[in-house]
GROMACS .gro file of N, CA, C and O in nm:
model
  404
    1MET      N    1  11.668   3.439  23.098
    1MET     CA    2  11.805   3.376  23.129
    1MET      C    3  11.812   3.216  23.172
    1MET      O    4  11.733   3.159  23.251
    2PRO      N    5  11.911   3.120  23.123
    2PRO     CA    6  11.918   2.951  23.212
    2PRO      C    7  11.923   2.952  23.326
    2PRO      O    8  12.018   3.109  23.384
    3SER      N    9  11.879   2.904  23.457
    3SER     CA   10  11.892   2.886  23.566
    3SER      C   11  12.047   2.851  23.584
    3SER      O   12  12.107   2.749  23.495
    4THR      N   13  12.105   2.880  23.691
    4THR     CA   14  12.216   2.804  23.731
    4THR      C   15  12.190   2.644  23.740
    4THR      O   16  12.354   2.590  23.693
    5ARG      N   17  12.108   2.644  23.768
    5ARG     CA   18  12.105   2.465  23.784
    5ARG      C   19  12.115   2.421  23.663
    5ARG      O   20  12.200   2.303  23.671
    6ARG      N   21  12.061   2.391  23.543
    6ARG     CA   22  11.999   2.400  23.381
    6ARG      C   23  12.220   2.414  23.337
    6ARG      O   24  12.255   2.312  23.305
    7ARG      N   25  12.238   2.511  23.404
    7ARG     CA   26  12.438   2.555  23.350
    7ARG      C   27  12.532   2.451  23.420
    7ARG      O   28  12.601   2.403  23.368
    8ASN      N   29  12.499   2.404  23.518
    8ASN     CA   30  12.569   2.329  23.573
    8ASN      C   31  12.546   2.168  23.546
    8ASN      O   32  12.631   2.084  23.523
    9SER      N   33  12.433   2.158  23.548
    9SER     CA   34  12.413   1.974  23.511
    9SER      C   35  12.433   1.956  23.335
    9SER      O   36  12.516   1.875  23.320
   10GLU      N   37  12.445   2.083  23.280
   10GLU     CA   38  12.512   2.094  23.141
   10GLU      C   39  12.650   2.065  23.136
   10GLU      O   40  12.702   2.004  23.066
   11LYS      N   41  12.700   2.156  23.200
   11LYS     CA   42  12.853   2.160  23.206
   11LYS      C   43  12.898   2.002  23.242
   11LYS      O   44  12.983   2.006  23.164
   12ARG      N   45  12.856   1.977  23.362
   12ARG     CA   46  12.901   1.799  23.371
   12ARG      C   47  12.910   1.736  23.233
   12ARG      O   48  12.954   1.646  23.203
   13ALA      N   49  12.766   1.750  23.122
   13ALA     CA   50  12.777   1.619  23.052
   13ALA      C   51  12.870   1.700  22.882
   13ALA      O   52  12.875   1.572  22.847
   14LEU      N   53  12.970   1.841  22.936
   14LEU     CA   54  13.057   1.862  22.830
   14LEU      C   55  13.143   1.819  22.851
   14LEU      O   56  13.171   1.843  22.972
   15PRO      N   57  13.290   1.818  22.736
   15PRO     CA   58  13.384   1.821  22.783
   15PRO      C   59  13.460   1.942  22.880
   15PRO      O   60  13.432   2.040  22.843
   16SER      N   61  13.540   1.942  22.942
   16SER     CA   62  13.538   2.016  23.065
   16SER      C   63  13.635   2.160  23.004
   16SER      O   64  13.610   2.253  22.998
   17GLN      N   65  13.736   2.167  22.864
   17GLN     CA   66  13.767   2.230  22.798
   17GLN      C   67  13.699   2.321  22.726
   17GLN      O   68  13.688   2.438  22.670
   18ARG      N   69  13.572   2.250  22.657
   18ARG     CA   70  13.452   2.304  22.593
   18ARG      C   71  13.377   2.400  22.680
   18ARG      O   72  13.278   2.437  22.635
   19ALA      N   73  13.300   2.347  22.772
   19ALA     CA   74  13.184   2.395  22.894
   19ALA      C   75  13.145   2.543  22.893
   19ALA      O   76  13.030   2.548  22.837
   20PRO      N   77  13.227   2.637  22.912
   20PRO     CA   78  13.214   2.752  22.943
   20PRO      C   79  13.139   2.831  22.762
   20PRO      O   80  13.094   2.924  22.780
   21THR      N   81  13.281   2.807  22.708
   21THR     CA   82  13.245   2.855  22.559
   21THR      C   83  13.089   2.791  22.517
   21THR      O   84  13.023   2.841  22.449
   22ALA      N   85  13.110   2.675  22.491
   22ALA     CA   86  12.987   2.630  22.443
   22ALA      C   87  12.807   2.658  22.489
   22ALA      O   88  12.722   2.716  22.470
   23LEU      N   89  12.866   2.669  22.645
   23LEU     CA   90  12.697   2.762  22.708
   23LEU      C   91  12.711   2.879  22.676
   23LEU      O   92  12.587   2.900  22.662
   24ILE      N   93  12.808   2.961  22.681
   24ILE     CA   94  12.772   3.086  22.623
   24ILE      C   95  12.742   3.125  22.482
   24ILE      O   96  12.619   3.197  22.472
   25ILE      N   97  12.781   3.051  22.437
   25ILE     CA   98  12.719   3.085  22.228
   25ILE      C   99  12.590   3.004  22.248
   25ILE      O  100  12.496   3.049  22.189
   26GLU      N  101  12.578   2.889  22.349
   26GLU     CA  102  12.423   2.821  22.332
   26GLU      C  103  12.302   2.906  22.380
   26GLU      O  104  12.234   2.922  22.320
   27ASP      N  105  12.347   2.982  22.486
   27ASP     CA  106  12.273   3.094  22.578
   27ASP      C  107  12.209   3.209  22.542
   27ASP      O  108  12.103   3.310  22.493
   28LEU      N  109  12.332   3.241  22.417
   28LEU     CA  110  12.286   3.440  22.384
   28LEU      C  111  12.181   3.409  22.277
   28LEU      O  112  12.126   3.503  22.304
   29PRO      N  113  12.162   3.335  22.213
   29PRO     CA  114  12.004   3.337  22.131
   29PRO      C  115  11.897   3.367  22.186
   29PRO      O  116  11.816   3.421  22.194
   30ALA      N  117  11.918   3.301  22.343
   30ALA     CA  118  11.785   3.282  22.409
   30ALA      C  119  11.797   3.423  22.522
   30ALA      O  120  11.701   3.481  22.568
   31THR      N  121  11.880   3.517  22.490
   31THR     CA  122  11.897   3.639  22.565
   31THR      C  123  11.758   3.743  22.527
   31THR      O  124  11.719   3.710  22.414
   32PRO      N  125  11.677   3.813  22.611
   32PRO     CA  126  11.607   3.942  22.538
   32PRO      C  127  11.652   4.019  22.408
   32PRO      O  128  11.751   4.025  22.412
   33ALA      N  129  11.529   4.035  22.322
   33ALA     CA  130  11.611   4.064  22.270
   33ALA      C  131  11.659   4.229  22.218
   33ALA      O  132  11.706   4.280  22.150
   34THR      N  133  11.586   4.281  22.348
   34THR     CA  134  11.637   4.414  22.378
   34THR      C  135  11.817   4.418  22.439
   34THR      O  136  11.920   4.519  22.407
   35LEU      N  137  11.885   4.316  22.387
   35LEU     CA  138  12.026   4.298  22.449
   35LEU      C  139  12.096   4.272  22.310
   35LEU      O  140  12.071   4.144  22.230
   36ASP      N  141  12.196   4.391  22.299
   36ASP     CA  142  12.271   4.346  22.139
   36ASP      C  143  12.421   4.245  22.195
   36ASP      O  144  12.468   4.308  22.285
   37TRP      N  145  12.435   4.176  22.107
   37TRP     CA  146  12.542   4.097  22.189
   37TRP      C  147  12.658   4.094  22.025
   37TRP      O  148  12.595   4.077  21.961
   38VAL      N  149  12.787   4.100  22.059
   38VAL     CA  150  12.881   4.005  21.953
   38VAL      C  151  12.969   3.931  22.004
   38VAL      O  152  13.021   3.912  22.086
   39PHE      N  153  12.974   3.766  21.967
   39PHE     CA  154  13.073   3.695  22.022
   39PHE      C  155  13.173   3.688  21.935
   39PHE      O  156  13.143   3.646  21.809
   40VAL      N  157  13.282   3.729  21.938
   40VAL     CA  158  13.417   3.734  21.851
   40VAL      C  159  13.517   3.617  21.923
   40VAL      O  160  13.542   3.609  22.020
   41SER      N  161  13.525   3.573  21.787
   41SER     CA  162  13.637   3.420  21.824
   41SER      C  163  13.715   3.455  21.690
   41SER      O  164  13.727   3.508  21.597
   42PRO      N  165  13.877   3.395  21.765
   42PRO     CA  166  13.960   3.409  21.657
   42PRO      C  167  13.997   3.313  21.572
   42PRO      O  168  13.888   3.203  21.563
   43ALA      N  169  14.063   3.305  21.475
   43ALA     CA  170  14.110   3.232  21.385
   43ALA      C  171  14.118   3.087  21.449
   43ALA      O  172  14.187   3.077  21.574
   44LEU      N  173  14.141   2.963  21.397
   44LEU     CA  174  14.173   2.831  21.466
   44LEU      C  175  14.282   2.883  21.508
   44LEU      O  176  14.346   2.833  21.589
   45ARG      N  177  14.404   2.921  21.436
   45ARG     CA  178  14.570   2.931  21.514
   45ARG      C  179  14.573   3.093  21.533
   45ARG      O  180  14.624   3.157  21.479
   46PHE      N  181  14.580   3.071  21.653
   46PHE     CA  182  14.578   3.187  21.718
   46PHE      C  183  14.635   3.164  21.894
   46PHE      O  184  14.561   3.073  21.925
   47GLY      N  185  14.710   3.222  21.893
   47GLY     CA  186  14.752   3.253  22.098
   47GLY      C  187  14.865   3.251  22.066
   47GLY      O  188  14.964   3.286  22.004
   48ALA      N  189  14.951   3.245  22.253
   48ALA     CA  190  15.097   3.232  22.237
   48ALA      C  191  15.140   3.123  22.174
   48ALA      O  192  15.277   3.141  22.131
   49GLY      N  193  15.064   3.035  22.192
   49GLY     CA  194  15.164   2.912  22.112
   49GLY      C  195  15.223   2.930  21.974
   49GLY      O  196  15.284   2.862  21.920
   50MET      N  197  15.131   3.028  21.877
   50MET     CA  198  15.118   3.050  21.746
   50MET      C  199  15.134   3.141  21.701
   50MET      O  200  15.025   3.185  21.682
   51PRO      N  201  15.251   3.208  21.743
   51PRO     CA  202  15.214   3.376  21.706
   51PRO      C  203  15.227   3.405  21.544
   51PRO      O  204  15.287   3.366  21.484
   52GLY      N  205  15.142   3.482  21.502
   52GLY     CA  206  15.133   3.523  21.402
   52GLY      C  207  15.266   3.657  21.352
   52GLY      O  208  15.222   3.718  21.408
   53GLU      N  209  15.255   3.657  21.212
   53GLU     CA  210  15.306   3.795  21.162
   53GLU      C  211  15.168   3.930  21.127
   53GLU      O  212  15.096   3.888  21.081
   54ARG      N  213  15.280   4.027  21.201
   54ARG     CA  214  15.102   4.120  21.169
   54ARG      C  215  15.108   4.163  21.014
   54ARG      O  216  15.241   4.220  20.941
   55LEU      N  217  14.959   4.197  20.998
   55LEU     CA  218  14.940   4.180  20.853
   55LEU      C  219  14.880   4.336  20.816
   55LEU      O  220  14.794   4.372  20.730
   56ASP      N  221  14.841   4.366  20.931
   56ASP     CA  222  14.733   4.504  20.933
   56ASP      C  223  14.586   4.491  20.837
   56ASP      O  224  14.555   4.570  20.766
   57ARG      N  225  14.561   4.347  20.851
   57ARG     CA  226  14.423   4.290  20.781
   57ARG      C  227  14.362   4.214  20.810
   57ARG      O  228  14.440   4.141  20.917
   58TYR      N  229  14.222   4.160  20.816
   58TYR     CA  230  14.193   4.039  20.881
   58TYR      C  231  14.065   3.983  20.775
   58TYR      O  232  14.018   4.073  20.713
   59ARG      N  233  14.021   3.870  20.797
   59ARG     CA  234  13.890   3.862  20.712
   59ARG      C  235  13.773   3.803  20.835
   59ARG      O  236  13.803   3.807  20.943
   60LEU      N  237  13.639   3.834  20.788
   60LEU     CA  238  13.512   3.775  20.887
   60LEU      C  239  13.462   3.656  20.841
   60LEU      O  240  13.452   3.662  20.736
   61GLY      N  241  13.473   3.602  20.923
   61GLY     CA  242  13.342   3.483  20.906
   61GLY      C  243  13.235   3.472  21.000
   61GLY      O  244  13.241   3.564  21.085
   62ASP      N  245  13.145   3.360  21.014
   62ASP     CA  246  13.010   3.353  21.096
   62ASP      C  247  13.065   3.261  21.214
   62ASP      O  248  13.164   3.291  21.287
   63ASP      N  249  13.004   3.188  21.198
   63ASP     CA  250  13.043   3.084  21.373
   63ASP      C  251  13.104   2.964  21.319
   63ASP      O  252  13.115   2.880  21.328
   64VAL      N  253  13.171   2.974  21.145
   64VAL     CA  254  13.229   2.891  21.139
   64VAL      C  255  13.388   2.949  21.125
   64VAL      O  256  13.400   3.057  21.071
   65ALA      N  257  13.520   2.903  21.174
   65ALA     CA  258  13.604   2.945  21.231
   65ALA      C  259  13.693   2.977  21.071
   65ALA      O  260  13.674   2.935  20.960
   66VAL      N  261  13.708   3.094  21.030
   66VAL     CA  262  13.774   3.161  20.924
   66VAL      C  263  13.918   3.068  20.904
   66VAL      O  264  14.006   3.101  20.958
   67GLN      N  265  13.917   2.995  20.769
   67GLN     CA  266  14.067   2.900  20.788
   67GLN      C  267  14.157   3.005  20.678
   67GLN      O  268  14.083   3.084  20.584
   68PRO      N  269  14.294   3.005  20.783
   68PRO     CA  270  14.388   3.062  20.688
   68PRO      C  271  14.393   3.055  20.585
   68PRO      O  272  14.456   2.966  20.516
   69GLU      N  273  14.438   3.138  20.469
   69GLU     CA  274  14.437   3.133  20.304
   69GLU      C  275  14.612   3.054  20.288
   69GLU      O  276  14.607   2.990  20.199
   70ASP      N  277  14.666   3.069  20.368
   70ASP     CA  278  14.847   3.100  20.378
   70ASP      C  279  14.891   3.006  20.456
   70ASP      O  280  15.018   2.949  20.485
   71GLY      N  281  14.811   2.941  20.561
   71GLY     CA  282  14.817   2.847  20.661
   71GLY      C  283  14.899   2.888  20.786
   71GLY      O  284  14.935   2.818  20.863
   72GLY      N  285  14.880   3.040  20.785
   72GLY     CA  286  14.948   3.081  20.888
   72GLY      C  287  14.844   3.139  20.988
   72GLY      O  288  14.747   3.100  20.948
   73ALA      N  289  14.855   3.180  21.099
   73ALA     CA  290  14.850   3.221  21.231
   73ALA      C  291  14.757   3.372  21.249
   73ALA      O  292  14.866   3.447  21.159
   74ILE      N  293  14.644   3.399  21.283
   74ILE     CA  294  14.634   3.538  21.249
   74ILE      C  295  14.698   3.619  21.375
   74ILE      O  296  14.732   3.559  21.520
   75SER      N  297  14.767   3.769  21.392
   75SER     CA  298  14.867   3.787  21.507
   75SER      C  299  14.747   3.851  21.595
   75SER      O  300  14.690   3.879  21.564
   76ALA      N  301  14.790   3.865  21.724
   76ALA     CA  302  14.708   3.951  21.827
   76ALA      C  303  14.693   4.073  21.762
   76ALA      O  304  14.576   4.119  21.836
   77GLU      N  305  14.776   4.118  21.722
   77GLU     CA  306  14.754   4.260  21.652
   77GLU      C  307  14.676   4.309  21.553
   77GLU      O  308  14.571   4.414  21.547
   78ASP      N  309  14.660   4.197  21.463
   78ASP     CA  310  14.527   4.147  21.391
   78ASP      C  311  14.414   4.121  21.407
   78ASP      O  312  14.304   4.222  21.378
   79TYR      N  313  14.377   4.023  21.515
   79TYR     CA  314  14.299   4.021  21.587
   79TYR      C  315  14.225   4.102  21.616
   79TYR      O  316  14.130   4.161  21.624
   80ALA      N  317  14.293   4.210  21.694
   80ALA     CA  318  14.259   4.379  21.810
   80ALA      C  319  14.218   4.412  21.713
   80ALA      O  320  14.091   4.495  21.721
   81LEU      N  321  14.258   4.411  21.569
   81LEU     CA  322  14.208   4.561  21.455
   81LEU      C  323  14.123   4.520  21.401
   81LEU      O  324  13.979   4.562  21.409
   82GLY      N  325  14.074   4.404  21.414
   82GLY     CA  326  13.934   4.341  21.373
   82GLY      C  327  13.828   4.396  21.502
   82GLY      O  328  13.725   4.388  21.457
   83PHE      N  329  13.838   4.308  21.575
   83PHE     CA  330  13.777   4.325  21.713
   83PHE      C  331  13.748   4.440  21.749
   83PHE      O  332  13.614   4.507  21.749
   84VAL      N  333  13.856   4.602  21.726
   84VAL     CA  334  13.841   4.698  21.727
   84VAL      C  335  13.736   4.774  21.640
   84VAL      O  336  13.602   4.803  21.598
   85ASP      N  337  13.780   4.706  21.515
   85ASP     CA  338  13.665   4.776  21.420
   85ASP      C  339  13.481   4.696  21.398
   85ASP      O  340  13.418   4.775  21.361
   86LEU      N  341  13.490   4.589  21.452
   86LEU     CA  342  13.359   4.533  21.500
   86LEU      C  343  13.285   4.613  21.585
   86LEU      O  344  13.176   4.679  21.584
   87ILE      N  345  13.329   4.655  21.703
   87ILE     CA  346  13.233   4.725  21.781
   87ILE      C  347  13.230   4.903  21.732
   87ILE      O  348  13.148   4.929  21.722
   88GLU      N  349  13.368   4.953  21.630
   88GLU     CA  350  13.351   5.091  21.613
   88GLU      C  351  13.225   5.081  21.456
   88GLU      O  352  13.139   5.187  21.468
   89LYS      N  353  13.235   4.957  21.383
   89LYS     CA  354  13.136   4.972  21.286
   89LYS      C  355  13.012   4.927  21.330
   89LYS      O  356  12.892   4.979  21.249
   90GLY      N  357  12.993   4.882  21.415
   90GLY     CA  358  12.859   4.816  21.453
   90GLY      C  359  12.781   4.758  21.371
   90GLY      O  360  12.649   4.754  21.354
   91ASP      N  361  12.853   4.653  21.304
   91ASP     CA  362  12.739   4.590  21.181
   91ASP      C  363  12.683   4.420  21.187
   91ASP      O  364  12.603   4.406  21.117
   92HIS      N  365  12.743   4.410  21.305
   92HIS     CA  366  12.714   4.284  21.329
   92HIS      C  367  12.621   4.305  21.454
   92HIS      O  368  12.687   4.360  21.540
   93HIS      N  369  12.480   4.212  21.449
   93HIS     CA  370  12.387   4.210  21.590
   93HIS      C  371  12.382   4.068  21.620
   93HIS      O  372  12.287   4.021  21.518
   94ARG      N  373  12.373   4.085  21.803
   94ARG     CA  374  12.341   3.935  21.811
   94ARG      C  375  12.374   3.780  21.734
   94ARG      O  376  12.289   3.703  21.641
   95ALA      N  377  12.514   3.845  21.709
   95ALA     CA  378  12.559   3.681  21.602
   95ALA      C  379  12.737   3.613  21.608
   95ALA      O  380  12.822   3.750  21.719
   96GLN      N  381  12.735   3.535  21.617
   96GLN     CA  382  12.889   3.509  21.620
   96GLN      C  383  12.992   3.560  21.507
   96GLN      O  384  12.912   3.530  21.416
   97VAL      N  385  13.120   3.615  21.522
   97VAL     CA  386  13.158   3.656  21.406
   97VAL      C  387  13.324   3.589  21.441
   97VAL      O  388  13.382   3.573  21.584
   98ASN      N  389  13.373   3.581  21.349
   98ASN     CA  390  13.495   3.475  21.362
   98ASN      C  391  13.581   3.573  21.268
   98ASN      O  392  13.560   3.652  21.173
   99VAL      N  393  13.746   3.597  21.349
   99VAL     CA  394  13.832   3.658  21.296
   99VAL      C  395  14.001   3.594  21.216
   99VAL      O  396  14.025   3.554  21.334
  100GLY      N  397  13.980   3.650  21.150
  100GLY     CA  398  14.155   3.528  21.109
  100GLY      C  399  14.204   3.594  20.929
  100GLY      O  400  14.123   3.648  20.940
  101HIS      N  401  14.293   3.538  20.911
  101HIS     CA  402  14.341   3.612  20.771
  101HIS      C  403  14.269   3.513  20.658
  101HIS      O  404  14.261   3.443  20.659
   0.00000   0.00000   0.00000
């Protein structure tokens, strides 16, 4: 695993709002093969400032954000549904997954 010194020096080189996420995504593939992980990201339009309507459905993407088909945002409820389904199904291993409409 990366040393704290490496993380601190790299963090200074990255924009402050992206530093923690960028380091996590970069460092996860280097973890031991015995560590199973899934990094789940919401659609581009997600959060308290952009509430979406609950549709009881979602789409999965990879490390590229899922673009909303109708220009709308994914609701917290639909994001949670996708997140729980990812855990329960266990189909994704050592990968970044994006949840969106």
